[in-house]
């Protein structure tokens, strides 16, 4: 605990990238949950309700799910449907866990991911079944050649219809959840969940039909059609549909971080990703027509390298998010919002995990430990959003609400800093040298109970404001409460908001 006289000399934190503002303005940027404005009821107001819109989307997806369920069950039969369902669900947890791991730096809200999965499994699958069947029948009638109609439908119609239907989910989140779609990783994760849902429904259909064929022909064991279909679709290529749609997600992700003034580029990138997804999908579907070894040639020469390249790009983008934290957050250290060790801790996944463990260990009971760890996790998420916002502003990709968004994120950081700042500072020390993390250090709070005030020893006078974008630096503020960094309580009327699992809105 630092000396009170030292804390009294510390200046009030300032916003480093905007014009000079008072601390109470920043703390008041996000209203309390208990404060709600009276809004008169008007005709049509129900359409603006978030609850109504969420209910309408859920009802539409549920209706699509019921229809697709009936269609698949009709084609496969009850037994085939159950067998296909049991086999198709096997790769789903693995794929979802892989995409969720990729999103650990700045986790997206589960509601977006569940919507993406449901869209792929229900809406996109329904559109694909209806459109593909109609197009194939129309081509067969027009050409009087059912064999060529099936080939043309698989290599031309299906890739266009299916990738467009899956891309619609990415587009909807990109347009209506723009704050939660901020980069390449978000595009990959949303596209991956959508394609995982689509592949799940499609695998039920293919495996169920294969089981029905085995029932008619008497096939069983490893030589059965079901075993062969399972090996090709579940073992060899569970990543096929996610790989196709991730190309579309990459296009949207690069558009999200691009300059907003280049509208043509922001439109061309998603369209280019969609075209690549359709092309790769068409090549994959048409591989069987390239001869007896065409499938294996396309798999080894195209699919595996493409999967490796996309995986590398996704992991590189994840590491880039961590480097952005180390590059952008020092401006807030200079202004007094963060301790000097926090950018280093926040840019390391190991240090972030250690910080959550420390916060949990420093509490006396399990419930408070879970709450403290959750507060640190939320702090890490808000800090990541803040660094990404500053980077996008530096490259001209931030929206007109940049200032309000920055103040809101700083507000959320300030509410959680009393428990998160010491945990991250200790985590940075423990992970800075090998073998240092042999035991958890004692609590820095003095009593090990609750979220007591804390100030880093030796953290002296802030250096004022970091340069804004085209603005001269401002002067630091005078001490507001006789307390320094971490010590002052929020002003009256600004009680800390309850901790949530949600990502910054």
Short mmCIF file of C-alpha atoms in Angstrom, two decimals:
data_model
loop_
_atom_site.label_atom_id
_atom_site.label_comp_id
_atom_site.label_asym_id
_atom_site.label_seq_id
_atom_site.Cartn_x
_atom_site.Cartn_y
_atom_site.Cartn_z
CA UNK A 1 0.00 0.00 0.00
CA UNK A 2 1.51 3.34 -1.00
CA UNK A 3 1.88 6.31 1.30
CA UNK A 4 -1.22 8.57 1.46
CA UNK A 5 0.86 11.67 0.81
CA UNK A 6 2.15 10.13 -2.42
CA UNK A 7 -1.35 9.22 -3.46
CA UNK A 8 -2.56 12.74 -2.75
CA UNK A 9 -0.03 14.12 -5.22
CA UNK A 10 -1.30 11.94 -8.05
CA UNK A 11 -3.39 13.63 -10.68
CA UNK A 12 -6.81 12.63 -11.84
CA UNK A 13 -6.72 10.24 -14.81
CA UNK A 14 -7.48 11.92 -18.11
CA UNK A 15 -8.75 10.55 -21.39
CA UNK A 16 -5.62 10.25 -23.54
CA UNK A 17 -7.08 10.48 -27.03
CA UNK A 18 -9.81 13.08 -26.68
CA UNK A 19 -10.07 16.65 -25.53
CA UNK A 20 -9.75 17.34 -21.82
CA UNK A 21 -12.57 15.89 -19.77
CA UNK A 22 -13.34 15.52 -16.09
CA UNK A 23 -13.32 12.17 -14.32
CA UNK A 24 -16.97 12.38 -13.35
CA UNK A 25 -17.89 12.80 -17.03
CA UNK A 26 -16.11 9.56 -17.87
CA UNK A 27 -17.61 7.71 -14.92
CA UNK A 28 -21.03 8.93 -15.92
CA UNK A 29 -20.69 7.81 -19.53
CA UNK A 30 -22.41 4.48 -18.89
CA UNK A 31 -25.73 4.83 -17.01
CA UNK A 32 -26.59 2.59 -14.12
CA UNK A 33 -28.90 -0.33 -14.66
CA UNK A 34 -31.34 1.08 -12.12
CA UNK A 35 -31.79 4.35 -13.99
CA UNK A 36 -34.29 4.16 -16.78
CA UNK A 37 -35.81 7.04 -18.63
CA UNK A 38 -39.54 7.26 -19.10
CA UNK A 39 -40.44 6.75 -22.73
CA UNK A 40 -44.05 7.35 -23.77
CA UNK A 41 -45.78 4.54 -25.58
CA UNK A 42 -46.27 5.26 -29.24
CA UNK A 43 -47.74 3.37 -32.14
CA UNK A 44 -45.08 1.02 -33.49
CA UNK A 45 -42.83 1.31 -30.42
CA UNK A 46 -43.03 -2.46 -29.92
CA UNK A 47 -41.03 -2.96 -33.13
CA UNK A 48 -38.10 -1.12 -31.54
CA UNK A 49 -38.02 -3.34 -28.47
CA UNK A 50 -34.91 -5.51 -28.21
CA UNK A 51 -36.93 -8.23 -26.51
CA UNK A 52 -39.44 -8.27 -29.35
CA UNK A 53 -36.76 -8.39 -32.02
CA UNK A 54 -34.85 -11.15 -30.23
CA UNK A 55 -38.07 -13.11 -29.81
CA UNK A 56 -38.95 -12.67 -33.48
CA UNK A 57 -35.52 -13.92 -34.59
CA UNK A 58 -35.69 -16.89 -32.22
CA UNK A 59 -39.20 -17.76 -33.43
CA UNK A 60 -38.14 -17.57 -37.09
CA UNK A 61 -35.13 -19.82 -36.48
CA UNK A 62 -37.26 -22.26 -34.49
CA UNK A 63 -39.77 -22.43 -37.33
CA UNK A 64 -36.97 -23.10 -39.82
CA UNK A 65 -35.63 -25.78 -37.48
CA UNK A 66 -38.97 -27.55 -37.30
CA UNK A 67 -39.34 -27.49 -41.08
CA UNK A 68 -35.81 -28.75 -41.72
CA UNK A 69 -36.32 -31.43 -39.09
CA UNK A 70 -39.43 -32.67 -40.86
CA UNK A 71 -37.73 -32.63 -44.28
CA UNK A 72 -34.64 -34.51 -43.12
CA UNK A 73 -36.70 -37.06 -41.18
CA UNK A 74 -38.87 -37.63 -44.24
CA UNK A 75 -35.84 -38.34 -46.43
CA UNK A 76 -33.93 -40.51 -43.97
CA UNK A 77 -36.69 -42.21 -42.01
CA UNK A 78 -36.89 -42.34 -38.20
CA UNK A 79 -34.02 -44.82 -37.70
CA UNK A 80 -31.77 -43.15 -40.25
CA UNK A 81 -32.45 -39.77 -38.65
CA UNK A 82 -31.42 -40.98 -35.21
CA UNK A 83 -28.26 -42.67 -36.52
CA UNK A 84 -27.33 -39.60 -38.56
CA UNK A 85 -27.97 -37.32 -35.61
CA UNK A 86 -25.80 -39.40 -33.28
CA UNK A 87 -22.89 -39.51 -35.74
CA UNK A 88 -23.17 -35.92 -36.99
CA UNK A 89 -22.97 -34.41 -33.51
CA UNK A 90 -19.50 -35.87 -32.84
CA UNK A 91 -17.35 -33.16 -34.52
CA UNK A 92 -19.53 -30.25 -33.38
CA UNK A 93 -18.04 -29.78 -29.86
CA UNK A 94 -14.49 -30.00 -31.22
CA UNK A 95 -15.10 -27.39 -33.91
CA UNK A 96 -16.93 -25.05 -31.53
CA UNK A 97 -14.15 -25.39 -28.94
CA UNK A 98 -11.51 -24.61 -31.58
CA UNK A 99 -13.26 -21.44 -32.72
CA UNK A 100 -13.97 -20.39 -29.14
CA UNK A 101 -10.28 -20.85 -28.28
CA UNK A 102 -9.40 -18.58 -31.16
CA UNK A 103 -11.75 -15.96 -29.70
CA UNK A 104 -10.27 -16.02 -26.17
CA UNK A 105 -8.42 -12.70 -26.47
CA UNK A 106 -11.64 -10.71 -26.87
CA UNK A 107 -14.49 -13.22 -26.40
CA UNK A 108 -17.61 -12.46 -28.36
CA UNK A 109 -21.01 -12.81 -26.74
CA UNK A 110 -22.53 -16.26 -26.86
CA UNK A 111 -25.76 -14.88 -28.26
CA UNK A 112 -24.00 -14.04 -31.54
CA UNK A 113 -22.37 -17.45 -31.74
CA UNK A 114 -25.58 -19.32 -30.93
CA UNK A 115 -27.42 -17.25 -33.52
CA UNK A 116 -24.73 -18.10 -36.10
CA UNK A 117 -24.91 -21.82 -35.33
CA UNK A 118 -28.72 -21.82 -35.39
CA UNK A 119 -28.75 -19.87 -38.65
CA UNK A 120 -26.43 -22.38 -40.30
CA UNK A 121 -28.23 -25.44 -38.93
CA UNK A 122 -31.78 -24.21 -39.58
CA UNK A 123 -32.18 -21.23 -41.94
CA UNK A 124 -29.21 -21.81 -44.27
CA UNK A 125 -29.81 -25.56 -44.41
CA UNK A 126 -33.49 -25.04 -45.22
CA UNK A 127 -32.68 -22.60 -48.02
CA UNK A 128 -30.05 -24.99 -49.40
CA UNK A 129 -32.33 -28.04 -49.43
CA UNK A 130 -35.22 -26.23 -51.11
CA UNK A 131 -33.11 -24.25 -53.61
CA UNK A 132 -30.81 -27.14 -54.55
CA UNK A 133 -33.70 -29.54 -55.09
CA UNK A 134 -35.66 -27.06 -57.18
CA UNK A 135 -32.63 -26.10 -59.31
CA UNK A 136 -31.62 -29.72 -59.91
CA UNK A 137 -35.14 -30.71 -60.98
CA UNK A 138 -35.38 -27.70 -63.27
CA UNK A 139 -32.04 -28.51 -64.94
CA UNK A 140 -33.02 -32.16 -65.35
CA UNK A 141 -36.33 -31.17 -66.96
CA UNK A 142 -34.71 -28.59 -69.25
CA UNK A 143 -31.86 -30.84 -70.40
CA UNK A 144 -33.57 -34.24 -70.13
CA UNK A 145 -30.34 -35.55 -68.61
CA UNK A 146 -30.67 -36.30 -64.87
CA UNK A 147 -27.02 -37.39 -64.52
CA UNK A 148 -25.60 -34.11 -65.82
CA UNK A 149 -28.20 -32.21 -63.80
CA UNK A 150 -26.92 -33.79 -60.58
CA UNK A 151 -23.31 -32.98 -61.48
CA UNK A 152 -24.15 -29.40 -62.45
CA UNK A 153 -26.24 -28.95 -59.33
CA UNK A 154 -23.44 -30.17 -57.06
CA UNK A 155 -20.63 -28.19 -58.68
CA UNK A 156 -22.40 -24.95 -59.62
CA UNK A 157 -25.75 -24.52 -57.90
CA UNK A 158 -24.94 -25.91 -54.45
CA UNK A 159 -21.79 -23.81 -53.82
CA UNK A 160 -23.53 -20.58 -54.82
CA UNK A 161 -26.70 -21.26 -52.82
CA UNK A 162 -25.06 -22.70 -49.71
CA UNK A 163 -22.26 -20.14 -49.36
CA UNK A 164 -24.68 -17.27 -49.95
CA UNK A 165 -27.06 -18.63 -47.31
CA UNK A 166 -24.25 -19.03 -44.77
CA UNK A 167 -22.77 -15.62 -45.59
CA UNK A 168 -26.10 -14.01 -44.69
CA UNK A 169 -25.45 -14.76 -40.99
CA UNK A 170 -22.04 -13.07 -41.12
CA UNK A 171 -23.57 -10.09 -42.91
CA UNK A 172 -26.34 -9.71 -40.33
CA UNK A 173 -23.92 -9.68 -37.39
CA UNK A 174 -21.58 -7.35 -39.30
CA UNK A 175 -24.43 -4.87 -39.85
CA UNK A 176 -26.43 -5.12 -36.64
CA UNK A 177 -23.76 -6.09 -34.08
CA UNK A 178 -21.02 -3.85 -35.40
CA UNK A 179 -19.47 -3.18 -31.98
CA UNK A 180 -18.99 -6.90 -31.47
CA UNK A 181 -17.54 -7.45 -34.96
CA UNK A 182 -14.26 -5.59 -34.82
CA UNK A 183 -11.68 -7.62 -36.68
CA UNK A 184 -10.50 -10.66 -38.58
CA UNK A 185 -10.85 -13.05 -35.66
CA UNK A 186 -14.50 -12.08 -35.19
CA UNK A 187 -15.18 -12.80 -38.86
CA UNK A 188 -13.49 -16.20 -38.65
CA UNK A 189 -15.33 -17.21 -35.48
CA UNK A 190 -18.79 -16.12 -36.65
CA UNK A 191 -18.30 -17.79 -40.04
CA UNK A 192 -16.94 -20.92 -38.38
CA UNK A 193 -19.94 -21.30 -36.07
CA UNK A 194 -22.34 -20.73 -38.96
CA UNK A 195 -20.65 -23.36 -41.13
CA UNK A 196 -20.45 -25.81 -38.21
CA UNK A 197 -24.22 -25.59 -37.80
CA UNK A 198 -24.78 -26.07 -41.54
CA UNK A 199 -22.44 -29.07 -41.71
CA UNK A 200 -24.21 -30.60 -38.71
CA UNK A 201 -27.58 -30.62 -40.47
CA UNK A 202 -26.09 -31.73 -43.78
CA UNK A 203 -24.23 -34.60 -42.11
CA UNK A 204 -27.47 -35.82 -40.54
CA UNK A 205 -28.99 -36.00 -44.01
CA UNK A 206 -26.04 -37.76 -45.68
CA UNK A 207 -25.40 -40.23 -42.85
CA UNK A 208 -29.10 -40.96 -42.45
CA UNK A 209 -29.46 -41.68 -46.17
CA UNK A 210 -26.36 -43.88 -46.06
CA UNK A 211 -27.81 -45.87 -43.19
CA UNK A 212 -31.08 -46.31 -45.09
CA UNK A 213 -29.14 -47.58 -48.12
CA UNK A 214 -27.33 -50.08 -45.92
CA UNK A 215 -30.63 -51.27 -44.54
CA UNK A 216 -31.89 -51.96 -48.07
CA UNK A 217 -28.70 -53.59 -49.35
CA UNK A 218 -27.76 -55.39 -46.15
CA UNK A 219 -24.41 -53.65 -45.77
CA UNK A 220 -22.67 -53.63 -42.38
CA UNK A 221 -19.30 -53.11 -40.75
CA UNK A 222 -16.42 -51.14 -42.26
CA UNK A 223 -17.56 -51.99 -45.80
CA UNK A 224 -20.95 -50.30 -45.32
CA UNK A 225 -21.97 -47.06 -46.96
CA UNK A 226 -22.51 -45.53 -43.52
CA UNK A 227 -18.92 -46.25 -42.47
CA UNK A 228 -17.54 -44.82 -45.72
CA UNK A 229 -19.66 -41.68 -45.45
CA UNK A 230 -18.65 -41.25 -41.83
CA UNK A 231 -14.95 -41.58 -42.70
CA UNK A 232 -15.10 -39.05 -45.54
CA UNK A 233 -17.33 -36.42 -43.92
CA UNK A 234 -16.53 -36.73 -40.19
CA UNK A 235 -12.96 -38.05 -40.05
CA UNK A 236 -11.27 -36.70 -43.17
CA UNK A 237 -13.09 -33.43 -43.80
CA UNK A 238 -14.98 -32.08 -40.75
CA UNK A 239 -13.40 -28.71 -41.52
CA UNK A 240 -14.63 -28.52 -45.14
CA UNK A 241 -17.69 -26.31 -44.67
CA UNK A 242 -16.02 -24.17 -41.97
CA UNK A 243 -13.06 -23.65 -44.31
CA UNK A 244 -15.29 -22.44 -47.15
CA UNK A 245 -17.28 -19.99 -45.04
CA UNK A 246 -14.23 -18.75 -43.12
CA UNK A 247 -13.02 -17.25 -46.40
CA UNK A 248 -16.18 -15.13 -46.41
CA UNK A 249 -15.60 -14.28 -42.74
CA UNK A 250 -12.06 -13.15 -43.54
CA UNK A 251 -13.43 -10.74 -46.13
CA UNK A 252 -15.82 -9.23 -43.60
CA UNK A 253 -13.06 -9.13 -40.98
CA UNK A 254 -10.66 -7.21 -43.20
CA UNK A 255 -13.50 -4.85 -44.11
CA UNK A 256 -14.15 -4.23 -40.39
CA UNK A 257 -10.59 -3.01 -39.78
CA UNK A 258 -10.32 -1.07 -43.05
CA UNK A 259 -10.66 2.65 -43.56
CA UNK A 260 -14.33 3.66 -43.48
CA UNK A 261 -13.73 6.23 -46.21
CA UNK A 262 -12.88 3.50 -48.75
CA UNK A 263 -16.38 2.24 -49.32
CA UNK A 264 -15.55 0.35 -52.51
CA UNK A 265 -12.84 -1.62 -50.72
CA UNK A 266 -15.15 -2.38 -47.79
CA UNK A 267 -17.70 -3.84 -50.20
CA UNK A 268 -15.20 -5.64 -52.43
CA UNK A 269 -13.47 -7.54 -49.61
CA UNK A 270 -16.56 -9.48 -48.40
CA UNK A 271 -17.64 -10.15 -51.99
CA UNK A 272 -14.16 -11.40 -52.82
CA UNK A 273 -14.18 -13.71 -49.81
CA UNK A 274 -17.60 -15.04 -50.84
CA UNK A 275 -16.41 -15.73 -54.39
CA UNK A 276 -13.37 -17.60 -53.07
CA UNK A 277 -15.62 -19.65 -50.78
CA UNK A 278 -17.87 -20.57 -53.72
CA UNK A 279 -14.88 -21.49 -55.90
CA UNK A 280 -13.27 -23.73 -53.29
CA UNK A 281 -16.62 -25.33 -52.52
CA UNK A 282 -17.23 -26.02 -56.21
CA UNK A 283 -13.77 -27.56 -56.58
CA UNK A 284 -14.38 -29.79 -53.57
CA UNK A 285 -17.80 -30.95 -54.79
CA UNK A 286 -16.50 -31.60 -58.30
CA UNK A 287 -13.39 -33.51 -57.21
CA UNK A 288 -15.10 -36.88 -57.71
CA UNK A 289 -15.52 -36.13 -61.43
CA UNK A 290 -11.74 -35.76 -61.93
CA UNK A 291 -11.15 -39.51 -62.05
CA UNK A 292 -10.68 -42.23 -59.43
CA UNK A 293 -8.04 -40.26 -57.56
CA UNK A 294 -9.51 -36.82 -58.09
CA UNK A 295 -10.91 -36.59 -54.59
CA UNK A 296 -7.58 -37.46 -52.95
CA UNK A 297 -5.69 -35.09 -55.26
CA UNK A 298 -7.94 -32.14 -54.42
CA UNK A 299 -7.85 -33.08 -50.75
CA UNK A 300 -4.06 -33.23 -50.56
CA UNK A 301 -3.11 -30.47 -53.00
CA UNK A 302 -5.81 -27.90 -52.29
CA UNK A 303 -7.82 -28.56 -49.14
CA UNK A 304 -5.03 -29.37 -46.68
CA UNK A 305 -2.80 -26.42 -47.71
CA UNK A 306 -5.80 -24.08 -47.72
CA UNK A 307 -6.79 -25.25 -44.25
CA UNK A 308 -3.22 -24.77 -42.99
CA UNK A 309 -3.03 -21.26 -44.51
CA UNK A 310 -6.36 -20.15 -43.06
CA UNK A 311 -5.44 -21.60 -39.66
CA UNK A 312 -2.13 -19.75 -39.69
CA UNK A 313 -3.86 -16.51 -40.67
CA UNK A 314 -6.42 -16.90 -37.87
CA UNK A 315 -3.74 -17.59 -35.25
CA UNK A 316 -1.65 -14.69 -36.56
CA UNK A 317 -4.66 -12.39 -36.23
CA UNK A 318 -5.14 -13.59 -32.65
CA UNK A 319 -1.50 -12.78 -31.85
CA UNK A 320 -1.94 -9.42 -33.54
CA UNK A 321 -4.72 -8.59 -31.09
CA UNK A 322 -2.29 -9.25 -28.23
CA UNK A 323 0.37 -7.07 -29.86
CA UNK A 324 -2.22 -4.31 -30.23
CA UNK A 325 -2.70 -4.33 -26.45
CA UNK A 326 1.01 -3.87 -25.86
CA UNK A 327 1.20 -1.06 -28.43
CA UNK A 328 -1.93 0.98 -27.60
CA UNK A 329 -2.44 0.70 -23.85
CA UNK A 330 0.74 2.57 -22.75
CA UNK A 331 -1.07 5.81 -23.69
CA UNK A 332 -3.55 5.07 -20.90
CA UNK A 333 -0.68 4.25 -18.54
CA UNK A 334 0.77 7.71 -19.16
CA UNK A 335 -2.62 9.27 -18.44
CA UNK A 336 -3.02 7.34 -15.18
CA UNK A 337 -5.74 4.86 -16.09
CA UNK A 338 -3.54 1.74 -15.98
CA UNK A 339 -0.49 0.64 -14.02
CA UNK A 340 2.80 0.34 -15.92
CA UNK A 341 2.72 -3.46 -15.74
CA UNK A 342 -0.81 -3.92 -17.10
CA UNK A 343 -0.10 -3.63 -20.86
CA UNK A 344 2.48 -6.40 -20.55
CA UNK A 345 0.11 -8.63 -18.57
CA UNK A 346 -2.87 -7.97 -20.82
CA UNK A 347 -0.84 -8.83 -23.93
CA UNK A 348 0.01 -12.29 -22.58
CA UNK A 349 -2.60 -15.05 -22.44
CA UNK A 350 -0.60 -16.79 -19.70
CA UNK A 351 -0.48 -13.65 -17.56
CA UNK A 352 -4.20 -13.07 -18.05
CA UNK A 353 -4.96 -16.57 -16.80
CA UNK A 354 -2.61 -16.14 -13.83
CA UNK A 355 -4.34 -12.85 -12.95
CA UNK A 356 -7.73 -14.55 -12.81
CA UNK A 357 -6.27 -17.30 -10.60
CA UNK A 358 -4.70 -14.74 -8.29
CA UNK A 359 -7.93 -12.80 -7.92
CA UNK A 360 -9.76 -16.03 -7.10
CA UNK A 361 -7.10 -17.08 -4.58
CA UNK A 362 -7.06 -13.75 -2.74
CA UNK A 363 -10.69 -14.06 -1.63
CA UNK A 364 -11.66 -15.97 1.50
CA UNK A 365 -14.62 -17.88 0.12
CA UNK A 366 -15.40 -19.54 -3.16
CA UNK A 367 -18.28 -17.25 -4.16
CA UNK A 368 -16.21 -14.10 -3.78
CA UNK A 369 -13.33 -15.79 -5.55
CA UNK A 370 -15.48 -16.56 -8.57
CA UNK A 371 -16.79 -12.98 -8.58
CA UNK A 372 -13.24 -11.59 -8.42
CA UNK A 373 -12.04 -13.84 -11.26
CA UNK A 374 -15.06 -12.81 -13.32
CA UNK A 375 -14.28 -9.13 -12.67
CA UNK A 376 -10.70 -9.64 -13.90
CA UNK A 377 -11.94 -11.46 -17.01
CA UNK A 378 -14.33 -8.61 -17.77
CA UNK A 379 -11.54 -6.09 -17.18
CA UNK A 380 -9.35 -7.95 -19.68
CA UNK A 381 -12.15 -7.97 -22.24
CA UNK A 382 -12.86 -4.25 -21.84
CA UNK A 383 -9.15 -3.41 -22.08
CA UNK A 384 -8.88 -5.46 -25.27
CA UNK A 385 -11.85 -3.62 -26.76
CA UNK A 386 -10.28 -0.30 -25.78
CA UNK A 387 -6.95 -1.13 -27.45
CA UNK A 388 -8.72 -2.32 -30.59
CA UNK A 389 -10.86 0.81 -30.68
CA UNK A 390 -7.79 3.05 -30.45
CA UNK A 391 -6.03 1.10 -33.19
CA UNK A 392 -9.04 1.36 -35.51
CA UNK A 393 -9.22 5.10 -34.83
CA UNK A 394 -5.55 5.39 -35.75
CA UNK A 395 -6.28 3.75 -39.12
CA UNK A 396 -9.50 5.63 -39.82
CA UNK A 397 -11.77 2.65 -39.14
CA UNK A 398 -13.49 3.98 -35.99
CA UNK A 399 -17.02 5.29 -36.26
CA UNK A 400 -18.35 8.72 -35.30
CA UNK A 401 -19.15 7.42 -31.80
CA UNK A 402 -15.47 6.82 -31.05
CA UNK A 403 -15.31 9.33 -28.20
CA UNK A 404 -18.44 8.08 -26.45
CA UNK A 405 -17.32 4.48 -26.88
CA UNK A 406 -13.90 5.22 -25.39
CA UNK A 407 -15.41 6.94 -22.36
CA UNK A 408 -17.78 4.03 -21.85
CA UNK A 409 -14.94 1.49 -21.88
CA UNK A 410 -12.89 3.58 -19.46
CA UNK A 411 -15.92 3.72 -17.19
CA UNK A 412 -16.12 -0.07 -17.12
CA UNK A 413 -12.38 -0.39 -16.46
CA UNK A 414 -12.57 2.05 -13.55
CA UNK A 415 -15.36 0.05 -11.92
CA UNK A 416 -13.27 -3.15 -11.88
CA UNK A 417 -9.77 -1.79 -11.38
CA UNK A 418 -9.59 -2.25 -7.60
CA UNK A 419 -9.53 -6.02 -7.99
CA UNK A 420 -8.11 -6.33 -11.53
CA UNK A 421 -5.17 -3.92 -11.38
CA UNK A 422 -3.29 -5.64 -8.50
CA UNK A 423 -3.99 -9.09 -9.94
CA UNK A 424 -2.63 -8.13 -13.37
CA UNK A 425 0.38 -6.35 -11.83
CA UNK A 426 1.31 -9.45 -9.81
CA UNK A 427 0.66 -11.68 -12.82
CA UNK A 428 3.07 -9.59 -14.91
CA UNK A 429 5.77 -10.09 -12.27
CA UNK A 430 5.14 -13.82 -11.95
CA UNK A 431 5.23 -14.48 -15.69
CA UNK A 432 8.16 -12.20 -16.50
CA UNK A 433 10.82 -14.72 -15.52
CA UNK A 434 10.90 -18.54 -15.79
CA UNK A 435 10.04 -20.51 -12.69
CA UNK A 436 8.66 -17.55 -10.79
CA UNK A 437 5.13 -18.93 -10.53
CA UNK A 438 5.74 -21.54 -7.81
CA UNK A 439 3.06 -20.33 -5.44
CA UNK A 440 0.42 -17.67 -5.16
CA UNK A 441 1.58 -14.54 -3.35
CA UNK A 442 -0.35 -13.13 -0.41
CA UNK A 443 -3.23 -10.80 -1.08
CA UNK A 444 -2.30 -7.16 -1.70
CA UNK A 445 -5.56 -5.99 -0.15
CA UNK A 446 -4.40 -6.41 3.42
CA UNK A 447 -7.41 -8.42 4.60
CA UNK A 448 -8.05 -10.77 1.70
CA UNK A 449 -11.70 -9.92 1.66
CA UNK A 450 -13.66 -7.98 -0.91
CA UNK A 451 -12.43 -5.30 -3.30
CA UNK A 452 -10.45 -2.97 -1.07
CA UNK A 453 -8.78 0.13 -2.52
CA UNK A 454 -5.26 -0.33 -3.80
CA UNK A 455 -2.56 1.89 -5.27
CA UNK A 456 0.67 0.69 -6.84
CA UNK A 457 3.65 1.75 -4.81
CA UNK A 458 5.99 4.03 -6.64
CA UNK A 459 3.49 5.04 -9.28
CA UNK A 460 3.96 8.77 -9.19
CA UNK A 461 2.60 11.75 -11.01
CA UNK A 462 1.00 10.87 -14.34
CA UNK A 463 2.58 12.45 -17.35
CA UNK A 464 -0.55 14.19 -18.51
CA UNK A 465 -2.40 13.43 -21.69
CA UNK A 466 -1.06 11.38 -24.54
CA UNK A 467 -1.25 13.14 -27.89
CA UNK A 468 -4.65 12.97 -29.51
CA UNK A 469 -5.17 12.45 -33.22
CA UNK A 470 -4.25 15.90 -34.46
CA UNK A 471 -4.81 17.60 -31.09
CA UNK A 472 -2.22 19.12 -28.76
CA UNK A 473 -1.66 17.43 -25.40
CA UNK A 474 -3.71 18.74 -22.50
CA UNK A 475 -2.65 19.32 -18.89
CA UNK A 476 -3.19 16.85 -16.07
CA UNK A 477 -5.95 17.42 -13.58
CA UNK A 478 -5.70 18.30 -9.92
CA UNK A 479 -6.33 15.53 -7.37
CA UNK A 480 -10.07 15.23 -6.85
CA UNK A 481 -10.47 13.40 -3.54
CA UNK A 482 -7.10 13.46 -1.81
CA UNK A 483 -6.60 9.91 -3.08
CA UNK A 484 -4.54 8.66 -5.91
CA UNK A 485 -4.82 6.09 -8.60
CA UNK A 486 -7.13 3.33 -7.47
CA UNK A 487 -8.08 4.94 -4.17
CA UNK A 488 -10.98 7.34 -4.85
CA UNK A 489 -14.49 5.98 -4.88
CA UNK A 490 -16.72 6.91 -7.81
CA UNK A 491 -18.61 10.19 -7.43
CA UNK A 492 -22.03 10.11 -5.87
CA UNK A 493 -24.73 8.84 -8.14
CA UNK A 494 -22.33 6.53 -9.99
CA UNK A 495 -22.46 3.24 -8.13
CA UNK A 496 -20.46 0.40 -9.64
CA UNK A 497 -22.45 -1.58 -12.16
CA UNK A 498 -22.94 -5.28 -11.44
CA UNK A 499 -20.51 -7.68 -13.05
CA UNK A 500 -21.77 -9.42 -16.14
CA UNK A 501 -20.52 -12.08 -18.50
CA UNK A 502 -21.28 -9.93 -21.48
CA UNK A 503 -18.82 -8.37 -23.79
CA UNK A 504 -18.66 -4.58 -24.01
CA UNK A 505 -21.73 -3.26 -25.78
#
